[in-house]
Amino acid sequence: MKQILLAASAALVLSAASVSAADVSPAVVFDMGGKFDKSFNEGVFNGVEKFKAETGISYREFEVTNETQREQALRRMAQRGADPVVGVGFAQGPAMEKVAKEFPDTRFTIIDMVVDLPNVQSVVFKEQEGSFLVGVLAAAASQNAKVGFVGGMDIPLIRKFACGYEQGAKHANADIEIIQNMTGTTPAAWNNPSKGGELAKGQFDRGVDVIYAAAGATGVGVYQAAKDNGKFAIGVDSNQNYLHPGTMLTSMLKRVDVAAYNAFKGAQDGTWKPGIQVLGLAEGGIDWAVDEHNKSLITSDMQTMMDQVKADIISGKISVHDYMSDNSCSY
Amino acid sequence: MTGSNGGIPRWVDVGLIPLINILMAFFVSGLIILLIGEDPIEAVGILLYGAFGTDYGIGYTLYYTTNFIFTGLAVAVAFHAGLFNIGGEGQAYIGGLGVGLVLLSLDSSLPLILLVPISILASALFGAAWAYIPAYLQAYRGSHIVITTIMFNFIASALMVYLLVNVLIQPGQMSPQSREFADTSWLPFMHEVFAWFGMSITRSPLNLSIFWALICCALVWAFIWRTRWGYEIRTVGFNETAAVYAGINPKKIVILAMCVSGGLAGFVGLNEILGVHHRLLLNFQLGYGFAGIAVALMGRNHPIGIILASLLFGTLYQGGAELSFDMPKVTREMVEVVQGLVILFSGALALMIKPTVERIYVVVAAIAAGRRSTVEG
Amino acid sequence: MIAIELRGINKSFGPVHANKDVALNIDKGTIHGIIGENGAGKSTLMSILYGFYEADSGDVLINGEVTRIRSSHEAIAAGIGMVHQHFMLVDPFSVVENVMLGAEGGALLDKGIDKTREELERLKREYGLEVPVDSLAGDLPVGLQQRVEILKALYRGAQILILDEPTGVLTPQETDQLFRILKALKDQGVTVILITHKLQEIMAVTDGVSVMRGGEMVAHRKTSETSKEELAELMVGRKVLLKVDKEAAQPQEAALKVEGLSVIGADGVARLDNVSLSVRRGEIVGVAGVSGNGQSELLAALSGIVAPSKGKIALNGTTITREKPLDASEFRDLGVAHVPEDRHRMGLVTAFTADESAILGYHRDEAYNGAILMKRNAIVEDCAQKMADFDVRPPNPKLKSANFSGGNQQKIVLAREMAQKPNVLLVGQPTRGVDIGAIEYIHKNLVAMRDAGAAVLLVSVELEEIMSLSDRILVMFEGRIVGEVDAKDANERMLGLMMANANPETDPNGKAQAAGDMQEGAEL
């Protein structure tokens, strides 16, 4: 046992030495989706890759495969002297809470969740605002006054997306009909494009002509179905307009890449601050995407209306209800 | 007719052949690791050091082992009755629900000493109840148990999501989790237990559940091989016609074996909910139920074998995680490939090398005997 | 000319020396019998000849040339064909398809089928082997299935045909037909090796006979120069009583009464059709019949394995009907012991140790159980006692049931059932696959049970066994009892005809059929 402890402490000393050698030794713990989920985790991955490209500082990474590994991975990173440690996703909240207490000198950043500790930076997004915006656009683009929503796994976060979308669509057209489907109740729902495609076709058959998908990799199937049926789809998290130019109406941007990049960069610059960062439209953490792939689909009227709504949300003239504030979508 | 397994000692069958299978799996894994440009020897070193090199690593290894023992025993008991319980996953999930409901309603009103037996009972009852339905459908309606237990995994999952998203969720909270139980109701971690005796070890999720797992091994052994219920279960498993001849009702045995099996799987909930997470959450059971099939297969459905196989799987889980920490090229998918190879070689291909090994053994034994006799002569 | 010569064949499995220095000469165009008890090494020797095993040492000479046979392909190439005890036919395939299986001659079947038809036509002409070539193999009666197996071997060019226990599943009439075919094959120059344990068949059909015991060839005889008694003695190594020695029965009151019992299968077919019988204490009632005519269902219904569909069973003051069925353990409580026909599938659990098999069905008895745990020592001691009483070898309660020879397995089952001192003893095929020494022992014990006052119902397809053991004989056909004779008046020909439901006294299809119709009419 003594030898083992000795070896362990030697490892700690070694890693401590490596901390002083470089300015920062950042680390990121991806969640179960994996870093190539074309969505949330991949956004973070893009952000930290950008950091690596700019600064030349490499980072440690880990992809968790079960519930218990979250805590293990965060602790392992801290033990190895990583700083800051970025945790991706709300599911890492409880684990980070424990580990951050054990390592008060290590800086932690958690994305999509609030952990109230002096050494933790919590970055959360007002997804309802972005969803509201694309809801407005969906209603404007819909010929049949029917818009659809396809969610991934049925959890409060996704209902938050759905609720914001619903409010936006109703804001643009009070009589609009909104059809919602969740893909499933297990994590597999994040990665089931064929089911996503079927749900989308089902909604198209019922007259829907614009679908907003907040479903991770399942969304890919929704976008494909929209293209095959000549209907519109709206992407989520990262800019997915490029996937099918002409039928991707827009994407709701949740700039997790920016959040991750800022965490690393801030730690390097010394501007990293603990506390809660709520990123919404006003902070540029949430937005809707217009680029060369969907420019032709956005009429000037739409553009004007969207700019107006966006300004109203930022100014507080429109307040968007957050599903998670009371676990219901009553507004 | 003289069979071909005459004269092969038991240690070859239960010791040598599994060992060769594992080594073959590691060999193929090594080739893959070589292919992606890492050093396989170093990788094995990291894996073993990660699993056993530190008290922290040992803690995690044994924590995983605990879960595998429960699901491995569950699969084994069903298997003795000739049933293939694929539903360990769902039974573990619902077993955890049982623990969670007990704790959510009683955590601050009862002392730990009472909560533990109630939780054990609740996890067993909930797991057993979840296995009872497929068992009933198999026994009295002829629906195949493999199909129904798999379906019940999905139903369990849907039920848990519904409950956690809509009913049990802690309000104002982002992820679908219940509130945390009062800390007086937590099953002590092993590092806490060691601290009682003045010994300090690194914290890990390993908790007292592992002792319950070992007790369950002894109980399952006694149940299967030393009671008349176990006798009837094995009779049905080996030969249903003989069971009917002996006046055993196979339908009742199906129900009995599946309920015991489900109860054992339910204990995963004990380890995870009462021992580690201290709150009800989603997907804590992920993968253990299915891995239990491989564990039981490798462990030859015997508790001793199951303990060893569980330890192997615990090592792979923990060592594998350390491997992806230290060798970024070895992604978690790679680790899964290694685990898959071990399952493939020791489960599906277990009998592949058996005839060869037996033949070699016979030749070696004959040579040894020949040498002995010439020495004597 | 010598077709097969074996020289100094040795084969060991671990410590078991299955064939010791075996030598054998068989002339071309003869029928040669090989007899021996189970485990004497007959099957190993034939497996070496057919390429399943390779001998450790020794030579096989086919038509005077040393030949190495390492697989069944090489055996076929050397002109050796084998008809196994359990047929290797694909039931849903037609006869033609079965015959050409493994010799299809190309990816497309058309040519193969045409060729096979021609060939079957030729074989029919030469040997008189007639089969309905387009019927499905599974639909054929056993005798014809066996003929298909023979055709398969001949189609592949077999000049040497090995038959392993070929008559076990046949009626006496079918056996006669088989023997006619074998003689026809012999006349065409085919060499036939017949493995059997039935001495009378050896005497009836073979030209020469070799006896194996303990892995060695102990004697070769010309059939015309030997006798059943001599062969039995050579097989067992001591004098054997072939006739069962018993006093006249002293029947008392009926212990088992069955009235109008029917068992109807899931397909709606009556497997047991309006059967009435009674068995008195102190008598053995034999049930003769070709296998598959309801005997199995009769035993199953009388032991509680299947519930009656109609009729009633009266036992020890209890009446069992469809509305009030009892399970097998409740039948045991009423004093019914059952030695099942198939000890592998039913009588014991081959994966269990002997002591576990020796309590099957009685495993809930207080003697073997504590409150929770079973009494290990009591169970082992009980088994050791049974093994000693019935001379089970080896007397090791911890040996796996599968590792005992057939005779010793049967003794374990008999010991278990007889130990209960039952009022009614149901016995199915007590000596199937059992060697001669054990048969003698088992028969003696059944008679002793009778004399001790048990009512014994004996089901067997061995007419010799039925005739020598029973006091009364019932004959079953298609689920019905079609005749009853006193054992003193029975002979093999008469029983054989009754088993085929051809009334011995009159026209084969006349009166017996009418009797059957009357029974059905009575039921309405």
mmCIF file of C-alpha atoms in Angstrom, chain C residues 148-386:
data_model
loop_
_atom_site.group_PDB
_atom_site.id
_atom_site.type_symbol
_atom_site.label_atom_id
_atom_site.label_comp_id
_atom_site.label_asym_id
_atom_site.label_seq_id
_atom_site.Cartn_x
_atom_site.Cartn_y
_atom_site.Cartn_z
ATOM 1 C CA VAL C 148 -34.082 -45.145 -47.148
ATOM 2 C CA GLU C 149 -31.003 -45.203 -44.947
ATOM 3 C CA ILE C 150 -29.879 -48.409 -46.613
ATOM 4 C CA LEU C 151 -30.523 -46.887 -50.033
ATOM 5 C CA LYS C 152 -28.450 -43.863 -49.067
ATOM 6 C CA ALA C 153 -25.507 -46.107 -48.315
ATOM 7 C CA LEU C 154 -25.921 -48.163 -51.491
ATOM 8 C CA TYR C 155 -26.346 -45.017 -53.599
ATOM 9 C CA ARG C 156 -22.936 -43.937 -52.426
ATOM 10 C CA GLY C 157 -21.527 -47.233 -53.681
ATOM 11 C CA ALA C 158 -21.339 -49.151 -50.421
ATOM 12 C CA GLN C 159 -20.169 -52.741 -50.825
ATOM 13 C CA ILE C 160 -19.879 -53.145 -47.069
ATOM 14 C CA LEU C 161 -22.926 -52.204 -45.024
ATOM 15 C CA ILE C 162 -22.816 -51.735 -41.249
ATOM 16 C CA LEU C 163 -26.147 -51.796 -39.390
ATOM 17 C CA ASP C 164 -26.153 -50.663 -35.766
ATOM 18 C CA GLU C 165 -29.005 -52.211 -33.739
ATOM 19 C CA PRO C 166 -31.343 -52.048 -36.751
ATOM 20 C CA THR C 167 -34.341 -53.891 -35.312
ATOM 21 C CA GLY C 168 -34.877 -51.900 -32.118
ATOM 22 C CA VAL C 169 -37.680 -49.865 -33.663
ATOM 23 C CA LEU C 170 -39.278 -52.493 -35.901
ATOM 24 C CA THR C 171 -42.265 -54.793 -35.555
ATOM 25 C CA PRO C 172 -41.550 -58.486 -35.963
ATOM 26 C CA GLN C 173 -42.985 -58.294 -39.470
ATOM 27 C CA GLU C 174 -40.806 -55.347 -40.388
ATOM 28 C CA THR C 175 -37.837 -57.173 -38.958
ATOM 29 C CA ASP C 176 -38.576 -60.122 -41.232
ATOM 30 C CA GLN C 177 -38.688 -57.789 -44.228
ATOM 31 C CA LEU C 178 -35.393 -56.228 -43.233
ATOM 32 C CA PHE C 179 -33.791 -59.627 -43.012
ATOM 33 C CA ARG C 180 -35.105 -60.533 -46.457
ATOM 34 C CA ILE C 181 -33.482 -57.398 -47.815
ATOM 35 C CA LEU C 182 -30.221 -58.182 -46.088
ATOM 36 C CA LYS C 183 -30.234 -61.628 -47.639
ATOM 37 C CA ALA C 184 -30.901 -60.118 -51.061
ATOM 38 C CA LEU C 185 -27.973 -57.764 -50.553
ATOM 39 C CA LYS C 186 -25.804 -60.690 -49.593
ATOM 40 C CA ASP C 187 -26.783 -62.549 -52.752
ATOM 41 C CA GLN C 188 -25.630 -59.535 -54.758
ATOM 42 C CA GLY C 189 -22.240 -59.700 -53.082
ATOM 43 C CA VAL C 190 -22.690 -57.018 -50.478
ATOM 44 C CA THR C 191 -21.037 -57.683 -47.147
ATOM 45 C CA VAL C 192 -23.268 -56.912 -44.144
ATOM 46 C CA ILE C 193 -22.123 -56.307 -40.584
ATOM 47 C CA LEU C 194 -24.951 -56.531 -38.088
ATOM 48 C CA ILE C 195 -24.448 -55.114 -34.612
ATOM 49 C CA THR C 196 -27.085 -56.287 -32.202
ATOM 50 C CA HIS C 197 -27.703 -57.605 -28.756
ATOM 51 C CA LYS C 198 -30.598 -59.835 -29.789
ATOM 52 C CA LEU C 199 -29.276 -63.323 -29.936
ATOM 53 C CA GLN C 200 -32.202 -64.748 -31.848
ATOM 54 C CA GLU C 201 -31.565 -62.336 -34.716
ATOM 55 C CA ILE C 202 -27.971 -63.449 -34.860
ATOM 56 C CA MET C 203 -29.145 -67.004 -35.090
ATOM 57 C CA ALA C 204 -31.765 -66.157 -37.727
ATOM 58 C CA VAL C 205 -29.815 -64.174 -40.253
ATOM 59 C CA THR C 206 -26.041 -64.252 -39.888
ATOM 60 C CA ASP C 207 -23.439 -66.543 -41.393
ATOM 61 C CA GLY C 208 -20.780 -65.832 -38.817
ATOM 62 C CA VAL C 209 -20.651 -64.079 -35.480
ATOM 63 C CA SER C 210 -17.965 -62.414 -33.368
ATOM 64 C CA VAL C 211 -18.346 -61.752 -29.674
ATOM 65 C CA MET C 212 -16.787 -58.794 -27.883
ATOM 66 C CA ARG C 213 -16.298 -58.400 -24.172
ATOM 67 C CA GLY C 214 -14.383 -55.701 -22.306
ATOM 68 C CA GLY C 215 -12.874 -54.266 -25.481
ATOM 69 C CA GLU C 216 -11.557 -57.589 -26.697
ATOM 70 C CA MET C 217 -12.701 -60.000 -29.364
ATOM 71 C CA VAL C 218 -13.360 -63.096 -27.293
ATOM 72 C CA ALA C 219 -14.715 -65.515 -29.860
ATOM 73 C CA HIS C 220 -15.551 -66.054 -33.517
ATOM 74 C CA ARG C 221 -18.127 -68.648 -34.440
ATOM 75 C CA LYS C 222 -19.915 -69.944 -37.470
ATOM 76 C CA THR C 223 -23.562 -69.333 -36.722
ATOM 77 C CA SER C 224 -24.478 -72.856 -37.705
ATOM 78 C CA GLU C 225 -22.088 -74.206 -35.109
ATOM 79 C CA THR C 226 -23.140 -72.202 -32.074
ATOM 80 C CA SER C 227 -26.221 -71.613 -29.881
ATOM 81 C CA LYS C 228 -27.879 -68.741 -28.102
ATOM 82 C CA GLU C 229 -26.797 -70.121 -24.765
ATOM 83 C CA GLU C 230 -23.164 -70.316 -25.792
ATOM 84 C CA LEU C 231 -23.171 -66.792 -27.213
ATOM 85 C CA ALA C 232 -24.793 -65.351 -24.089
ATOM 86 C CA GLU C 233 -22.210 -67.021 -21.944
ATOM 87 C CA LEU C 234 -19.405 -65.708 -24.131
ATOM 88 C CA MET C 235 -20.815 -62.170 -23.951
ATOM 89 C CA VAL C 236 -21.246 -62.037 -20.217
ATOM 90 C CA GLY C 237 -18.371 -64.308 -19.251
ATOM 91 C CA ARG C 238 -20.527 -66.555 -17.125
ATOM 92 C CA LYS C 239 -23.599 -68.742 -17.450
ATOM 93 C CA VAL C 240 -26.716 -66.693 -18.061
ATOM 94 C CA LEU C 241 -30.312 -67.590 -17.416
ATOM 95 C CA LEU C 242 -32.195 -66.619 -20.554
ATOM 96 C CA LYS C 243 -35.540 -67.792 -19.319
ATOM 97 C CA VAL C 244 -37.141 -65.886 -16.459
ATOM 98 C CA ASP C 245 -37.615 -68.203 -13.545
ATOM 99 C CA LYS C 246 -40.918 -67.524 -11.831
ATOM 100 C CA GLU C 247 -43.740 -69.152 -9.958
ATOM 101 C CA ALA C 248 -47.348 -68.899 -11.072
ATOM 102 C CA ALA C 249 -48.956 -65.584 -10.122
ATOM 103 C CA GLN C 250 -51.149 -65.277 -7.048
ATOM 104 C CA PRO C 251 -53.282 -62.308 -8.026
ATOM 105 C CA GLN C 252 -55.267 -60.525 -5.310
ATOM 106 C CA GLU C 253 -57.589 -57.516 -5.497
ATOM 107 C CA ALA C 254 -57.219 -54.904 -8.233
ATOM 108 C CA ALA C 255 -54.906 -52.029 -7.263
ATOM 109 C CA LEU C 256 -55.352 -50.046 -10.459
ATOM 110 C CA LYS C 257 -58.577 -49.746 -12.419
ATOM 111 C CA VAL C 258 -58.928 -47.765 -15.613
ATOM 112 C CA GLU C 259 -62.253 -47.132 -17.314
ATOM 113 C CA GLY C 260 -62.788 -45.533 -20.710
ATOM 114 C CA LEU C 261 -59.553 -43.595 -20.486
ATOM 115 C CA SER C 262 -58.756 -41.306 -23.424
ATOM 116 C CA VAL C 263 -55.948 -38.856 -23.963
ATOM 117 C CA ILE C 264 -56.440 -36.438 -26.833
ATOM 118 C CA GLY C 265 -53.430 -34.595 -28.223
ATOM 119 C CA ALA C 266 -53.223 -30.898 -29.014
ATOM 120 C CA ASP C 267 -53.999 -31.746 -32.653
ATOM 121 C CA GLY C 268 -57.312 -33.323 -31.642
ATOM 122 C CA VAL C 269 -56.121 -36.853 -32.344
ATOM 123 C CA ALA C 270 -56.826 -39.409 -29.655
ATOM 124 C CA ARG C 271 -53.486 -40.819 -28.565
ATOM 125 C CA LEU C 272 -55.214 -43.055 -26.079
ATOM 126 C CA ASP C 273 -58.665 -44.140 -27.080
ATOM 127 C CA ASN C 274 -61.214 -45.434 -24.588
ATOM 128 C CA VAL C 275 -58.889 -47.765 -22.735
ATOM 129 C CA SER C 276 -60.165 -49.935 -19.904
ATOM 130 C CA LEU C 277 -57.982 -52.267 -17.909
ATOM 131 C CA SER C 278 -57.210 -53.357 -14.396
ATOM 132 C CA VAL C 279 -54.081 -54.625 -12.734
ATOM 133 C CA ARG C 280 -54.304 -56.782 -9.622
ATOM 134 C CA ARG C 281 -51.825 -57.013 -6.816
ATOM 135 C CA GLY C 282 -49.449 -59.897 -7.387
ATOM 136 C CA GLU C 283 -49.592 -59.985 -11.177
ATOM 137 C CA ILE C 284 -47.621 -58.606 -14.047
ATOM 138 C CA VAL C 285 -49.720 -57.315 -16.909
ATOM 139 C CA GLY C 286 -47.742 -56.847 -20.100
ATOM 140 C CA VAL C 287 -48.682 -54.305 -22.747
ATOM 141 C CA ALA C 288 -47.409 -55.307 -26.175
ATOM 142 C CA GLY C 289 -47.488 -53.141 -29.253
ATOM 143 C CA VAL C 290 -45.390 -51.493 -31.887
ATOM 144 C CA SER C 291 -43.744 -48.420 -30.450
ATOM 145 C CA GLY C 292 -45.956 -45.336 -30.850
ATOM 146 C CA ASN C 293 -49.371 -46.949 -30.481
ATOM 147 C CA GLY C 294 -50.350 -45.235 -27.265
ATOM 148 C CA GLN C 295 -48.211 -47.118 -24.753
ATOM 149 C CA SER C 296 -46.281 -43.988 -23.818
ATOM 150 C CA GLU C 297 -49.489 -42.033 -23.304
ATOM 151 C CA LEU C 298 -50.911 -44.859 -21.218
ATOM 152 C CA LEU C 299 -47.929 -44.699 -18.867
ATOM 153 C CA ALA C 300 -48.056 -40.899 -18.841
ATOM 154 C CA ALA C 301 -51.752 -40.846 -17.921
ATOM 155 C CA LEU C 302 -51.353 -43.518 -15.245
ATOM 156 C CA SER C 303 -48.496 -41.646 -13.596
ATOM 157 C CA GLY C 304 -49.946 -38.132 -13.678
ATOM 158 C CA ILE C 305 -47.712 -36.716 -16.399
ATOM 159 C CA VAL C 306 -50.700 -35.985 -18.613
ATOM 160 C CA ALA C 307 -54.251 -35.469 -17.427
ATOM 161 C CA PRO C 308 -56.985 -37.748 -18.794
ATOM 162 C CA SER C 309 -59.201 -36.194 -21.468
ATOM 163 C CA LYS C 310 -61.991 -38.676 -20.808
ATOM 164 C CA GLY C 311 -62.602 -41.594 -18.507
ATOM 165 C CA LYS C 312 -61.299 -42.317 -15.045
ATOM 166 C CA ILE C 313 -58.459 -43.923 -13.168
ATOM 167 C CA ALA C 314 -59.216 -45.510 -9.819
ATOM 168 C CA LEU C 315 -56.298 -45.877 -7.467
ATOM 169 C CA ASN C 316 -56.279 -46.756 -3.828
ATOM 170 C CA GLY C 317 -59.757 -45.285 -3.275
ATOM 171 C CA THR C 318 -59.083 -42.109 -5.248
ATOM 172 C CA THR C 319 -60.653 -41.433 -8.622
ATOM 173 C CA ILE C 320 -58.777 -39.299 -11.119
ATOM 174 C CA THR C 321 -60.715 -37.678 -13.943
ATOM 175 C CA ARG C 322 -60.348 -34.786 -16.291
ATOM 176 C CA GLU C 323 -62.057 -32.535 -13.775
ATOM 177 C CA LYS C 324 -59.969 -33.805 -10.877
ATOM 178 C CA PRO C 325 -56.510 -34.438 -12.280
ATOM 179 C CA LEU C 326 -53.500 -35.111 -10.099
ATOM 180 C CA ASP C 327 -49.890 -34.352 -10.889
ATOM 181 C CA ALA C 328 -47.040 -36.834 -10.860
ATOM 182 C CA SER C 329 -46.068 -36.181 -7.263
ATOM 183 C CA GLU C 330 -49.653 -36.739 -6.093
ATOM 184 C CA PHE C 331 -49.716 -40.051 -7.972
ATOM 185 C CA ARG C 332 -46.545 -41.000 -6.095
ATOM 186 C CA ASP C 333 -48.300 -40.186 -2.839
ATOM 187 C CA LEU C 334 -50.968 -42.716 -3.858
ATOM 188 C CA GLY C 335 -48.317 -45.415 -4.122
ATOM 189 C CA VAL C 336 -47.652 -45.370 -7.858
ATOM 190 C CA ALA C 337 -44.048 -45.811 -8.885
ATOM 191 C CA HIS C 338 -43.034 -45.342 -12.503
ATOM 192 C CA VAL C 339 -39.978 -46.594 -14.331
ATOM 193 C CA PRO C 340 -40.298 -44.547 -17.513
ATOM 194 C CA GLU C 341 -39.646 -45.815 -21.005
ATOM 195 C CA ASP C 342 -36.936 -43.292 -21.719
ATOM 196 C CA ARG C 343 -34.546 -42.989 -18.821
ATOM 197 C CA HIS C 344 -32.489 -40.291 -20.559
ATOM 198 C CA ARG C 345 -35.353 -37.976 -21.269
ATOM 199 C CA MET C 346 -37.429 -38.761 -18.235
ATOM 200 C CA GLY C 347 -36.119 -41.258 -15.750
ATOM 201 C CA LEU C 348 -33.127 -39.308 -14.617
ATOM 202 C CA VAL C 349 -31.334 -36.055 -15.240
ATOM 203 C CA THR C 350 -28.120 -37.050 -16.962
ATOM 204 C CA ALA C 351 -26.346 -33.886 -15.841
ATOM 205 C CA PHE C 352 -27.103 -34.649 -12.186
ATOM 206 C CA THR C 353 -24.891 -36.749 -9.964
ATOM 207 C CA ALA C 354 -26.226 -40.221 -9.251
ATOM 208 C CA ASP C 355 -27.431 -39.307 -5.768
ATOM 209 C CA GLU C 356 -29.415 -36.388 -7.175
ATOM 210 C CA SER C 357 -30.984 -38.584 -9.847
ATOM 211 C CA ALA C 358 -31.733 -41.183 -7.198
ATOM 212 C CA ILE C 359 -34.203 -38.858 -5.432
ATOM 213 C CA LEU C 360 -35.917 -37.460 -8.532
ATOM 214 C CA GLY C 361 -39.609 -37.276 -7.803
ATOM 215 C CA TYR C 362 -39.041 -37.961 -4.097
ATOM 216 C CA HIS C 363 -36.872 -34.910 -3.541
ATOM 217 C CA ARG C 364 -39.480 -33.269 -1.353
ATOM 218 C CA ASP C 365 -39.558 -36.187 1.091
ATOM 219 C CA GLU C 366 -38.870 -35.309 4.697
ATOM 220 C CA ALA C 367 -36.096 -37.864 4.778
ATOM 221 C CA TYR C 368 -34.062 -35.742 2.397
ATOM 222 C CA ASN C 369 -34.968 -32.270 3.622
ATOM 223 C CA GLY C 370 -34.369 -29.993 6.539
ATOM 224 C CA ALA C 371 -36.361 -26.805 7.006
ATOM 225 C CA ILE C 372 -34.452 -25.025 4.236
ATOM 226 C CA LEU C 373 -31.426 -27.002 3.172
ATOM 227 C CA MET C 374 -31.488 -30.553 1.866
ATOM 228 C CA LYS C 375 -29.808 -33.242 3.937
ATOM 229 C CA ARG C 376 -26.730 -33.952 1.873
ATOM 230 C CA ASN C 377 -25.501 -36.857 3.931
ATOM 231 C CA ALA C 378 -28.865 -38.570 4.047
ATOM 232 C CA ILE C 379 -29.153 -38.296 0.269
ATOM 233 C CA VAL C 380 -25.676 -39.687 -0.378
ATOM 234 C CA GLU C 381 -26.108 -42.524 2.096
ATOM 235 C CA ASP C 382 -29.520 -43.356 0.675
ATOM 236 C CA CYS C 383 -28.015 -43.532 -2.802
ATOM 237 C CA ALA C 384 -25.092 -45.668 -1.635
ATOM 238 C CA GLN C 385 -27.598 -48.059 -0.086
ATOM 239 C CA LYS C 386 -29.632 -48.264 -3.305
#
